Amino acid sequence: MEKLLPAKCSQELWFGILISFALCFILLSFDYSTFFSVNNGVNLLVNTQVDPIGILKNQTLSITENQTLSITDQPSTESCSGRFVYMHDDLPEKFNHDLLENCKYLTRGTDKPNLCPYFENFGFGPEIENNEGVLANESWFSTNQFLLEFIFHNKMKHYECLTKNSTLASAVYVPFYAGLDVSLHLFDSNLTVRDISAKELVDWLSRKPEWKKMWGRDHFLVAGRISWDFRRQTDDVSDWGSKLRWLPESMNMSMLSVEGSSWKNDYAIPYPTNFHPSKDIELVQWQDRMRKLERPYLFTFAGAPRPDQQSSIRGKIIDQCLASSTCKLIDCSSAGNIDCDNPASVMRVFQSSVYCLQPGGDSYTRRSAFDSILAGCIPVFFHPGTAYSQYLWHLPKNHSSYSLFIPVREAKDMPASIEEILLGISEDKEFAMREEVIRLIPNLVYADPRSRLETADAFDLAVKGILERIEDVREVIREGKDPSIGFADEDSYKYTFPQTQEQT
């Protein structure tokens, strides 16, 4: 028996080795992508999360992983020459991600529920499933107009010329959610609280080596609110907003927001709409569909009156619309007849109208202007600050090619009959304007960040615009001039009326 023990142990040892080898072979052959549901480097388990903040965290991680997997080296120096952007990925989370954790305290700008659900799908919001046949079958979302900074950040993570080498960069992007931050404190009587994030941000930036390259003049940030929300000029508690854009370091940076101020380092880019295509064909199909629609209404207005604003022309517009058989009113007041938060309801009326009236509201600009263009409805503007002096990178310089301008400095200047003015437009002119409006649609939408369209979208044009702006500053430096001269000067032309304006 003692002689058999070594043989028995030897057999058991070889049997153990054989089993171990078999297990290793099985594990090495196992398809982990099936287990983790990975598609093109993106973890699809992200979409199974319920909590919007949970989705956000996973999406952010998956985007970064996707870039690491698909872009192992720097983008091509030749194709990205002059287009490299460096992003401050190391920005403390209190300036962006932590704000999302407090989403229930972020205001939508209305008395409706908080912003939490709108952070889903890269900031596009919940996908619209029941669109009543008004919208396309895919790529339509309930997008909140205040989430531009979050949408832009997610788009930048997929920018083809994003670089981790700041020495190559032509521009530096600061992913500070300025609009979300200020919305937490807009009504706070403690000015220190209102301004603390802005001061801590510029202090952090000014200590970074990238800052010293051009002392911030190659830096830019994006805000989902109007620029005026960041330009409180006094320390009077009753004054609106924060002092972000008056801080010395911030004045060296550029800000892109949904409405620019009258200062030269503020630039307007389009409000987010509800359409975020993932393929070029979706854009083409939507444009074709807008061309073929019957438009039974001559004009429409979507909005609520402003009885507390004596200079507002909205009341007179509403009166004229109600008095006309050719106008359709979308009453967005609390007693309104249409749910203005329902994209399908609003788009149905815009798609049925030839002209969409776009007076100012609480500020000069309106998201509605972009919704109307998306519907192929010709916008009618009453003030140059609503569009003409704002979206210089996205709209044609020839304003009359895509819109109608009825100059109204004050409510008393409101024409007696908007209907007569519109009826005076020739059919040929109307057709040409609508064609130009439909042609503009790709310029004004923010496409799905996981896709790369051949057609430039609003994000692409914004990046192109800021890169050109920074290159102009570099040229000034190369000429030996002071780049601070004119960089952050006031330019009040934005809010002045032209001496003459073609109306037909």
Short mmCIF file of C-alpha atoms in Angstrom, two decimals:
data_model
loop_
_atom_site.label_atom_id
_atom_site.label_comp_id
_atom_site.label_asym_id
_atom_site.label_seq_id
_atom_site.Cartn_x
_atom_site.Cartn_y
_atom_site.Cartn_z
CA MET A 1 0.00 0.00 0.00
CA GLU A 2 2.81 2.42 0.84
CA LYS A 3 4.32 1.86 -2.62
CA LEU A 4 1.02 2.79 -4.31
CA LEU A 5 0.72 6.18 -2.57
CA PRO A 6 3.20 8.09 -4.78
CA ALA A 7 1.45 6.83 -7.93
CA LYS A 8 -1.96 7.82 -6.56
CA CYS A 9 -0.70 11.32 -5.64
CA SER A 10 0.85 11.69 -9.09
CA GLN A 11 -2.47 10.82 -10.75
CA GLU A 12 -4.34 13.35 -8.59
CA LEU A 13 -1.76 16.03 -9.37
CA TRP A 14 -2.06 15.55 -13.13
CA PHE A 15 -5.85 15.46 -12.88
CA GLY A 16 -5.78 18.82 -11.02
CA ILE A 17 -3.48 20.37 -13.64
CA LEU A 18 -5.76 19.12 -16.43
CA ILE A 19 -8.88 20.59 -14.77
CA SER A 20 -7.10 23.94 -14.19
CA PHE A 21 -5.98 24.09 -17.82
CA ALA A 22 -9.55 23.39 -19.01
CA LEU A 23 -10.98 26.15 -16.79
CA CYS A 24 -8.40 28.66 -18.02
CA PHE A 25 -9.19 27.79 -21.63
CA ILE A 26 -12.93 28.33 -21.03
CA LEU A 27 -12.37 31.67 -19.29
CA LEU A 28 -10.04 32.93 -22.02
CA SER A 29 -12.56 31.97 -24.68
CA PHE A 30 -15.49 33.68 -22.91
CA ASP A 31 -16.94 36.73 -24.72
CA TYR A 32 -16.85 39.43 -22.08
CA SER A 33 -18.51 41.94 -24.40
CA THR A 34 -21.65 39.79 -24.25
CA PHE A 35 -21.58 39.75 -20.47
CA PHE A 36 -21.10 43.49 -20.16
CA SER A 37 -23.23 44.36 -23.22
CA VAL A 38 -20.48 46.49 -24.72
CA ASN A 39 -21.12 47.97 -28.13
CA ASN A 40 -18.47 50.07 -29.82
CA GLY A 41 -16.73 50.68 -26.53
CA VAL A 42 -19.83 52.01 -24.76
CA ASN A 43 -21.25 50.13 -21.81
CA LEU A 44 -24.91 49.55 -22.65
CA LEU A 45 -25.69 48.79 -19.03
CA VAL A 46 -25.82 52.56 -18.69
CA ASN A 47 -29.24 52.61 -20.33
CA THR A 48 -30.71 50.22 -17.78
CA GLN A 49 -30.24 52.65 -14.91
CA VAL A 50 -33.33 54.37 -13.54
CA ASP A 51 -31.87 57.18 -11.47
CA PRO A 52 -30.90 60.03 -13.86
CA ILE A 53 -27.85 60.88 -11.81
CA GLY A 54 -26.79 57.24 -11.93
CA ILE A 55 -27.12 57.37 -15.69
CA LEU A 56 -25.08 60.53 -15.78
CA LYS A 57 -22.17 59.07 -13.86
CA ASN A 58 -22.06 55.95 -16.00
CA GLN A 59 -22.46 57.86 -19.23
CA THR A 60 -19.58 60.13 -18.36
CA LEU A 61 -17.39 57.13 -17.56
CA SER A 62 -18.41 55.25 -20.67
CA ILE A 63 -17.66 58.22 -22.89
CA THR A 64 -14.19 58.55 -21.44
CA GLU A 65 -13.58 54.83 -21.83
CA ASN A 66 -14.81 54.94 -25.40
CA GLN A 67 -12.37 57.70 -26.25
CA THR A 68 -9.53 55.85 -24.59
CA LEU A 69 -10.32 52.68 -26.51
CA SER A 70 -10.96 54.28 -29.90
CA ILE A 71 -8.33 57.05 -29.79
CA THR A 72 -5.17 55.50 -28.47
CA ASP A 73 -2.97 58.27 -29.86
CA GLN A 74 -3.46 61.98 -30.37
CA PRO A 75 -5.75 62.92 -33.28
CA SER A 76 -4.01 63.51 -36.57
CA THR A 77 -1.90 66.67 -36.34
CA GLU A 78 -2.53 67.36 -40.02
CA SER A 79 -6.34 67.06 -39.94
CA CYS A 80 -6.63 68.88 -36.59
CA SER A 81 -4.12 71.63 -37.21
CA GLY A 82 -5.55 74.79 -35.67
CA ARG A 83 -8.53 72.84 -34.31
CA PHE A 84 -7.13 71.13 -31.21
CA VAL A 85 -9.07 71.81 -28.02
CA TYR A 86 -7.81 70.99 -24.55
CA MET A 87 -10.47 70.32 -21.90
CA HIS A 88 -9.85 70.75 -18.18
CA ASP A 89 -10.83 67.21 -17.18
CA ASP A 90 -9.23 67.85 -13.81
CA LEU A 91 -11.66 70.63 -12.92
CA PRO A 92 -12.96 69.89 -9.39
CA GLU A 93 -16.35 68.17 -9.48
CA LYS A 94 -17.97 70.89 -7.40
CA PHE A 95 -17.96 72.99 -10.59
CA ASN A 96 -19.92 70.49 -12.67
CA HIS A 97 -20.79 66.96 -11.55
CA ASP A 98 -21.72 67.87 -7.98
CA LEU A 99 -24.30 70.32 -9.31
CA LEU A 100 -26.09 67.42 -10.95
CA GLU A 101 -26.27 65.60 -7.65
CA ASN A 102 -28.34 68.58 -6.45
CA CYS A 103 -30.59 68.55 -9.51
CA LYS A 104 -33.79 68.70 -7.46
CA TYR A 105 -32.77 72.17 -6.33
CA LEU A 106 -32.05 73.43 -9.84
CA THR A 107 -34.79 75.58 -11.29
CA ARG A 108 -36.35 75.03 -14.69
CA GLY A 109 -37.29 78.66 -14.82
CA THR A 110 -40.92 77.74 -14.26
CA ASP A 111 -43.09 76.47 -11.43
CA LYS A 112 -42.87 72.94 -12.86
CA PRO A 113 -40.81 70.09 -11.30
CA ASN A 114 -37.03 70.18 -11.06
CA LEU A 115 -34.44 69.46 -13.72
CA CYS A 116 -33.50 65.90 -12.67
CA PRO A 117 -35.26 63.97 -15.48
CA TYR A 118 -33.74 66.21 -18.14
CA PHE A 119 -30.17 65.02 -17.56
CA GLU A 120 -30.97 61.68 -19.15
CA ASN A 121 -29.53 60.85 -22.58
CA PHE A 122 -26.53 63.22 -22.41
CA GLY A 123 -28.75 66.13 -21.38
CA PHE A 124 -31.31 65.65 -24.15
CA GLY A 125 -33.89 64.49 -21.61
CA PRO A 126 -36.43 61.65 -21.88
CA GLU A 127 -37.01 60.28 -25.35
CA ILE A 128 -40.39 61.25 -26.80
CA GLU A 129 -42.32 58.08 -27.53
CA ASN A 130 -45.85 59.30 -28.28
CA ASN A 131 -45.36 62.13 -30.74
CA GLU A 132 -48.85 61.93 -32.26
CA GLY A 133 -47.36 61.59 -35.74
CA VAL A 134 -45.98 65.14 -35.60
CA LEU A 135 -42.30 64.35 -35.00
CA ALA A 136 -39.92 61.86 -36.54
CA ASN A 137 -39.87 58.36 -35.07
CA GLU A 138 -36.40 58.72 -33.58
CA SER A 139 -34.03 61.33 -32.14
CA TRP A 140 -36.68 63.51 -30.50
CA PHE A 141 -36.38 64.26 -26.79
CA SER A 142 -37.96 66.46 -24.12
CA THR A 143 -34.96 68.79 -23.91
CA ASN A 144 -34.80 71.59 -21.39
CA GLN A 145 -33.54 74.92 -22.72
CA PHE A 146 -31.24 75.48 -19.71
CA LEU A 147 -29.05 72.41 -20.24
CA LEU A 148 -26.85 73.69 -23.05
CA GLU A 149 -23.69 73.60 -20.90
CA PHE A 150 -24.22 69.92 -20.04
CA ILE A 151 -25.06 69.01 -23.65
CA PHE A 152 -22.00 70.91 -24.88
CA HIS A 153 -19.74 69.14 -22.36
CA ASN A 154 -20.91 65.72 -23.54
CA LYS A 155 -20.43 66.77 -27.14
CA MET A 156 -16.91 68.01 -26.40
CA LYS A 157 -15.98 64.61 -24.96
CA HIS A 158 -16.47 63.23 -28.46
CA TYR A 159 -14.90 66.14 -30.35
CA GLU A 160 -12.61 64.71 -33.00
CA CYS A 161 -9.73 67.09 -32.20
CA LEU A 162 -9.86 66.91 -28.42
CA THR A 163 -6.33 66.61 -27.09
CA LYS A 164 -4.81 65.71 -23.73
CA ASN A 165 -1.67 67.67 -24.65
CA SER A 166 -2.40 71.30 -23.82
CA THR A 167 0.70 72.49 -25.73
CA LEU A 168 -1.03 71.45 -28.97
CA ALA A 169 -4.29 73.18 -28.16
CA SER A 170 -5.62 76.20 -30.00
CA ALA A 171 -8.33 76.65 -27.36
CA VAL A 172 -8.96 75.57 -23.76
CA TYR A 173 -12.48 74.52 -22.77
CA VAL A 174 -13.55 74.96 -19.15
CA PRO A 175 -16.43 72.56 -18.33
CA PHE A 176 -17.94 74.75 -15.60
CA TYR A 177 -21.73 74.53 -15.44
CA ALA A 178 -22.13 78.25 -14.90
CA GLY A 179 -25.87 78.35 -15.54
CA LEU A 180 -26.70 75.48 -13.22
CA ASP A 181 -24.50 76.97 -10.54
CA VAL A 182 -26.05 80.44 -10.72
CA SER A 183 -29.58 79.02 -10.76
CA LEU A 184 -29.01 77.70 -7.25
CA HIS A 185 -28.39 81.19 -5.90
CA LEU A 186 -30.17 83.69 -8.18
CA PHE A 187 -32.58 84.68 -5.43
CA ASP A 188 -30.09 84.45 -2.56
CA SER A 189 -29.73 87.72 -0.65
CA ASN A 190 -26.20 86.73 0.37
CA LEU A 191 -23.99 88.04 -2.45
CA THR A 192 -20.99 86.11 -1.14
CA VAL A 193 -22.90 82.88 -1.72
CA ARG A 194 -23.95 84.02 -5.19
CA ASP A 195 -20.37 84.74 -6.23
CA ILE A 196 -18.33 82.12 -4.38
CA SER A 197 -18.21 79.51 -7.16
CA ALA A 198 -17.17 82.07 -9.76
CA LYS A 199 -14.33 83.36 -7.58
CA GLU A 200 -13.11 79.87 -6.72
CA LEU A 201 -13.23 78.89 -10.40
CA VAL A 202 -11.04 81.74 -11.67
CA ASP A 203 -8.66 81.24 -8.76
CA TRP A 204 -8.25 77.58 -9.75
CA LEU A 205 -7.83 78.39 -13.44
CA SER A 206 -5.29 81.16 -12.91
CA ARG A 207 -3.02 78.70 -11.07
CA LYS A 208 -2.90 76.24 -13.96
CA PRO A 209 0.02 76.28 -16.43
CA GLU A 210 -2.40 76.52 -19.38
CA TRP A 211 -3.55 79.93 -18.13
CA LYS A 212 -0.15 81.56 -18.50
CA LYS A 213 0.02 80.73 -22.21
CA MET A 214 -2.34 83.60 -23.13
CA TRP A 215 -3.52 84.65 -19.66
CA GLY A 216 -6.90 83.08 -20.31
CA ARG A 217 -7.66 84.60 -23.70
CA ASP A 218 -7.63 81.14 -25.27
CA HIS A 219 -10.09 79.85 -22.62
CA PHE A 220 -13.84 79.58 -23.07
CA LEU A 221 -16.81 78.27 -21.13
CA VAL A 222 -20.44 77.58 -22.00
CA ALA A 223 -23.59 78.60 -20.15
CA GLY A 224 -27.16 77.46 -20.59
CA ARG A 225 -28.53 80.79 -19.40
CA ILE A 226 -28.34 84.30 -20.85
CA SER A 227 -25.09 86.20 -20.32
CA TRP A 228 -26.85 88.89 -18.30
CA ASP A 229 -27.26 86.35 -15.48
CA PHE A 230 -23.50 86.61 -14.91
CA ARG A 231 -23.05 90.38 -15.16
CA ARG A 232 -24.21 91.91 -11.90
CA GLN A 233 -22.38 95.23 -11.84
CA THR A 234 -23.03 96.31 -8.25
CA ASP A 235 -23.14 94.87 -4.76
CA ASP A 236 -26.77 95.83 -4.37
CA VAL A 237 -28.71 92.76 -3.22
CA SER A 238 -31.61 93.72 -5.50
CA ASP A 239 -29.39 93.46 -8.59
CA TRP A 240 -29.72 90.30 -10.63
CA GLY A 241 -27.22 87.51 -11.11
CA SER A 242 -23.62 86.79 -10.21
CA LYS A 243 -20.43 88.74 -10.88
CA LEU A 244 -18.74 85.94 -12.83
CA ARG A 245 -18.16 87.95 -16.00
CA TRP A 246 -16.86 91.01 -14.13
CA LEU A 247 -14.05 89.17 -12.38
CA PRO A 248 -10.68 90.25 -13.88
CA GLU A 249 -9.70 86.70 -14.86
CA SER A 250 -13.12 85.95 -16.35
CA MET A 251 -12.94 89.07 -18.49
CA ASN A 252 -9.97 87.44 -20.23
CA MET A 253 -12.12 84.43 -21.17
CA SER A 254 -14.92 84.05 -23.70
CA MET A 255 -18.37 82.78 -22.83
CA LEU A 256 -20.77 81.02 -25.19
CA SER A 257 -24.37 81.17 -24.04
CA VAL A 258 -27.91 81.11 -25.39
CA GLU A 259 -27.94 84.93 -25.40
CA GLY A 260 -24.91 87.17 -25.54
CA SER A 261 -24.56 90.46 -23.69
CA SER A 262 -23.32 93.68 -25.26
CA TRP A 263 -19.71 92.83 -24.36
CA LYS A 264 -17.38 91.52 -27.03
CA ASN A 265 -16.25 88.43 -25.14
CA ASP A 266 -19.81 87.03 -24.90
CA TYR A 267 -21.15 85.02 -27.85
CA ALA A 268 -24.57 83.58 -28.50
CA ILE A 269 -25.09 80.02 -29.74
CA PRO A 270 -28.47 78.36 -30.36
CA TYR A 271 -30.83 77.20 -27.64
CA PRO A 272 -31.18 73.40 -27.63
CA THR A 273 -34.26 72.18 -29.49
CA ASN A 274 -35.89 68.75 -29.08
CA PHE A 275 -34.33 67.23 -32.23
CA HIS A 276 -30.94 65.54 -31.82
CA PRO A 277 -30.28 63.46 -34.96
CA SER A 278 -27.81 60.60 -34.95
CA LYS A 279 -27.62 60.24 -38.75
CA ASP A 280 -27.40 62.67 -41.66
CA ILE A 281 -30.34 60.94 -43.33
CA GLU A 282 -32.56 61.94 -40.39
CA LEU A 283 -31.84 65.58 -41.12
CA VAL A 284 -32.49 65.19 -44.85
CA GLN A 285 -35.76 63.36 -44.27
CA TRP A 286 -36.95 65.97 -41.78
CA GLN A 287 -36.11 68.82 -44.16
CA ASP A 288 -37.99 67.12 -47.01
CA ARG A 289 -40.96 66.60 -44.75
CA MET A 290 -41.06 70.31 -43.78
CA ARG A 291 -41.05 71.31 -47.46
CA LYS A 292 -44.12 69.23 -48.27
CA LEU A 293 -46.38 70.37 -45.45
CA GLU A 294 -49.61 72.25 -45.98
CA ARG A 295 -49.64 75.46 -43.92
CA PRO A 296 -53.24 76.63 -43.39
CA TYR A 297 -52.34 79.42 -40.92
CA LEU A 298 -50.71 82.61 -42.14
CA PHE A 299 -49.07 83.28 -38.79
CA THR A 300 -48.89 82.03 -35.22
CA PHE A 301 -47.63 83.14 -31.83
CA ALA A 302 -46.57 80.88 -28.96
CA GLY A 303 -46.17 82.51 -25.58
CA ALA A 304 -47.77 84.23 -22.64
CA PRO A 305 -48.52 87.94 -22.13
CA ARG A 306 -46.25 90.15 -20.01
CA PRO A 307 -48.74 92.46 -18.25
CA ASP A 308 -46.09 93.59 -15.76
CA GLN A 309 -43.84 94.86 -18.58
CA GLN A 310 -45.28 98.10 -19.98
CA SER A 311 -42.95 98.05 -22.97
CA SER A 312 -43.84 94.47 -23.93
CA ILE A 313 -45.57 94.08 -27.28
CA ARG A 314 -46.86 90.60 -26.50
CA GLY A 315 -50.28 91.81 -25.40
CA LYS A 316 -50.84 93.63 -28.69
CA ILE A 317 -49.60 90.63 -30.67
CA ILE A 318 -52.01 88.35 -28.82
CA ASP A 319 -54.89 90.78 -29.46
CA GLN A 320 -54.13 90.88 -33.19
CA CYS A 321 -53.80 87.12 -33.37
CA LEU A 322 -57.14 86.57 -31.66
CA ALA A 323 -58.78 89.06 -34.02
CA SER A 324 -57.47 87.31 -37.16
CA SER A 325 -58.96 84.23 -38.79
CA THR A 326 -55.51 83.45 -40.26
CA CYS A 327 -53.62 83.34 -36.94
CA LYS A 328 -53.23 80.49 -34.46
CA LEU A 329 -52.44 81.39 -30.85
CA ILE A 330 -50.52 79.00 -28.60
CA ASP A 331 -51.36 80.40 -25.18
CA CYS A 332 -48.56 79.42 -22.80
CA SER A 333 -50.08 81.11 -19.75
CA SER A 334 -51.36 79.05 -16.84
CA ALA A 335 -54.81 79.19 -18.42
CA GLY A 336 -53.48 78.29 -21.86
CA ASN A 337 -55.18 76.04 -24.37
CA ILE A 338 -52.05 74.06 -25.31
CA ASP A 339 -49.40 72.37 -23.20
CA CYS A 340 -46.32 74.36 -24.21
CA ASP A 341 -44.12 71.74 -22.51
CA ASN A 342 -45.33 69.18 -25.05
CA PRO A 343 -43.05 69.45 -28.10
CA ALA A 344 -45.54 67.65 -30.35
CA SER A 345 -48.33 70.10 -29.50
CA VAL A 346 -46.19 73.15 -30.24
CA MET A 347 -44.53 71.73 -33.35
CA ARG A 348 -47.89 70.77 -34.84
CA VAL A 349 -48.96 74.42 -34.87
CA PHE A 350 -45.59 75.69 -36.10
CA GLN A 351 -45.68 73.16 -38.93
CA SER A 352 -49.12 74.46 -39.90
CA SER A 353 -48.01 78.10 -40.08
CA VAL A 354 -46.23 80.18 -42.70
CA TYR A 355 -44.88 82.78 -40.26
CA CYS A 356 -44.05 82.51 -36.52
CA LEU A 357 -43.96 85.74 -34.50
CA GLN A 358 -40.94 86.04 -32.20
CA PRO A 359 -41.16 89.07 -29.87
CA GLY A 360 -38.85 89.30 -26.88
CA GLY A 361 -39.95 88.08 -23.48
CA ASP A 362 -38.00 88.21 -20.23
CA SER A 363 -34.93 88.76 -22.41
CA TYR A 364 -34.29 89.52 -26.07
CA THR A 365 -33.90 85.95 -27.35
CA ARG A 366 -36.28 83.00 -27.42
CA ARG A 367 -35.92 79.26 -27.79
CA SER A 368 -39.17 79.42 -29.76
CA ALA A 369 -37.30 81.04 -32.65
CA PHE A 370 -35.28 77.85 -33.12
CA ASP A 371 -38.31 75.62 -32.67
CA SER A 372 -40.09 77.54 -35.42
CA ILE A 373 -37.16 77.29 -37.82
CA LEU A 374 -37.01 73.56 -37.09
CA ALA A 375 -40.66 73.41 -38.21
CA GLY A 376 -39.97 75.32 -41.43
CA CYS A 377 -41.89 78.34 -40.11
CA ILE A 378 -40.47 81.73 -41.16
CA PRO A 379 -39.58 83.75 -38.03
CA VAL A 380 -40.78 87.33 -37.68
CA PHE A 381 -38.54 89.42 -35.43
CA PHE A 382 -39.32 92.77 -33.84
CA HIS A 383 -35.92 93.60 -32.33
CA PRO A 384 -32.40 93.06 -33.77
CA GLY A 385 -31.24 91.66 -30.42
CA THR A 386 -33.54 88.65 -30.77
CA ALA A 387 -31.45 87.02 -33.49
CA TYR A 388 -29.61 89.28 -35.94
CA SER A 389 -26.92 90.56 -33.58
CA GLN A 390 -26.75 87.31 -31.59
CA TYR A 391 -26.16 84.09 -33.52
CA LEU A 392 -23.46 85.34 -35.88
CA TRP A 393 -21.88 81.91 -36.38
CA HIS A 394 -25.15 80.11 -37.09
CA LEU A 395 -27.47 82.45 -39.00
CA PRO A 396 -26.88 84.23 -42.35
CA LYS A 397 -25.74 87.85 -42.38
CA ASN A 398 -28.46 88.53 -44.92
CA HIS A 399 -31.30 88.60 -42.40
CA SER A 400 -34.03 89.08 -44.97
CA SER A 401 -33.08 85.80 -46.64
CA TYR A 402 -34.69 83.73 -43.89
CA SER A 403 -36.83 86.08 -41.76
CA LEU A 404 -39.01 89.16 -41.65
CA PHE A 405 -38.18 92.20 -39.53
CA ILE A 406 -40.84 94.54 -38.17
CA PRO A 407 -38.96 97.16 -36.11
CA VAL A 408 -40.76 97.96 -32.87
CA ARG A 409 -38.80 100.06 -30.38
CA GLU A 410 -41.73 100.45 -28.02
CA ALA A 411 -45.21 98.99 -27.69
CA LYS A 412 -46.69 102.19 -29.14
CA ASP A 413 -44.78 101.53 -32.36
CA MET A 414 -46.60 98.25 -32.93
CA PRO A 415 -48.15 98.23 -36.41
CA ALA A 416 -51.92 98.23 -36.55
CA SER A 417 -52.06 95.07 -38.63
CA ILE A 418 -49.36 92.42 -38.72
CA GLU A 419 -51.67 90.42 -40.96
CA GLU A 420 -51.60 93.09 -43.69
CA ILE A 421 -47.80 93.22 -43.59
CA LEU A 422 -47.56 89.45 -44.00
CA LEU A 423 -50.14 89.35 -46.77
CA GLY A 424 -48.02 91.91 -48.62
CA ILE A 425 -45.13 89.45 -48.98
CA SER A 426 -45.00 87.95 -52.47
CA GLU A 427 -45.33 84.19 -52.93
CA ASP A 428 -41.87 84.03 -54.48
CA LYS A 429 -40.31 85.83 -51.52
CA GLU A 430 -42.20 83.62 -49.07
CA PHE A 431 -41.05 80.46 -50.87
CA ALA A 432 -37.41 81.62 -50.92
CA MET A 433 -37.45 82.47 -47.22
CA ARG A 434 -38.94 79.10 -46.28
CA GLU A 435 -36.33 77.28 -48.36
CA GLU A 436 -33.58 79.17 -46.54
CA VAL A 437 -35.18 78.42 -43.17
CA ILE A 438 -35.25 74.71 -43.95
CA ARG A 439 -31.67 74.83 -45.21
CA LEU A 440 -30.60 76.30 -41.85
CA ILE A 441 -31.98 73.44 -39.74
CA PRO A 442 -28.69 71.44 -39.50
CA ASN A 443 -26.89 74.58 -38.22
CA LEU A 444 -29.24 74.85 -35.25
CA VAL A 445 -29.50 71.31 -33.85
CA TYR A 446 -27.15 69.53 -31.43
CA ALA A 447 -26.64 66.04 -32.84
CA ASP A 448 -26.24 62.90 -30.74
CA PRO A 449 -22.68 63.02 -29.31
CA ARG A 450 -22.20 59.31 -30.00
CA SER A 451 -22.48 59.98 -33.73
CA ARG A 452 -20.40 62.09 -36.07
CA LEU A 453 -22.46 63.65 -38.82
CA GLU A 454 -20.96 64.77 -42.09
CA THR A 455 -23.11 67.88 -41.79
CA ALA A 456 -21.89 70.50 -39.32
CA ASP A 457 -24.28 70.96 -36.39
CA ALA A 458 -24.64 73.81 -33.89
CA PHE A 459 -21.78 72.44 -31.77
CA ASP A 460 -19.39 72.23 -34.74
CA LEU A 461 -20.14 75.81 -35.78
CA ALA A 462 -19.71 77.06 -32.21
CA VAL A 463 -16.28 75.39 -31.89
CA LYS A 464 -15.25 76.73 -35.29
CA GLY A 465 -16.35 80.22 -34.26
CA ILE A 466 -14.48 80.30 -30.98
CA LEU A 467 -11.33 78.89 -32.59
CA GLU A 468 -11.40 81.69 -35.17
CA ARG A 469 -11.98 84.23 -32.41
CA ILE A 470 -8.94 83.00 -30.48
CA GLU A 471 -6.82 82.90 -33.63
CA ASP A 472 -7.65 86.56 -34.20
CA VAL A 473 -6.28 87.30 -30.73
CA ARG A 474 -3.11 85.36 -31.54
CA GLU A 475 -2.68 87.42 -34.68
CA VAL A 476 -2.88 90.59 -32.58
CA ILE A 477 -0.15 89.20 -30.31
CA ARG A 478 2.02 88.25 -33.30
CA GLU A 479 1.73 91.83 -34.52
CA GLY A 480 3.13 93.00 -31.19
CA LYS A 481 -0.11 94.66 -30.09
CA ASP A 482 -1.90 94.50 -26.73
CA PRO A 483 -4.50 91.68 -26.93
CA SER A 484 -6.51 93.17 -24.05
CA ILE A 485 -7.50 96.19 -26.15
CA GLY A 486 -11.05 95.62 -27.36
CA PHE A 487 -11.21 92.02 -26.10
CA ALA A 488 -13.82 92.63 -23.40
CA ASP A 489 -15.13 96.04 -24.46
CA GLU A 490 -18.81 96.86 -24.55
CA ASP A 491 -20.45 96.91 -27.98
CA SER A 492 -23.95 98.27 -27.64
CA TYR A 493 -24.73 97.96 -31.36
CA LYS A 494 -26.44 94.65 -30.56
CA TYR A 495 -29.43 96.47 -29.21
CA THR A 496 -29.72 99.34 -31.67
CA PHE A 497 -32.05 99.37 -34.64
CA PRO A 498 -30.68 99.73 -38.17
CA GLN A 499 -31.44 102.96 -39.96
CA THR A 500 -33.21 101.10 -42.74
CA GLN A 501 -34.37 97.52 -42.97
CA GLU A 502 -35.89 95.66 -45.89
CA GLN A 503 -39.22 94.21 -44.83
CA THR A 504 -40.33 92.52 -48.01
#
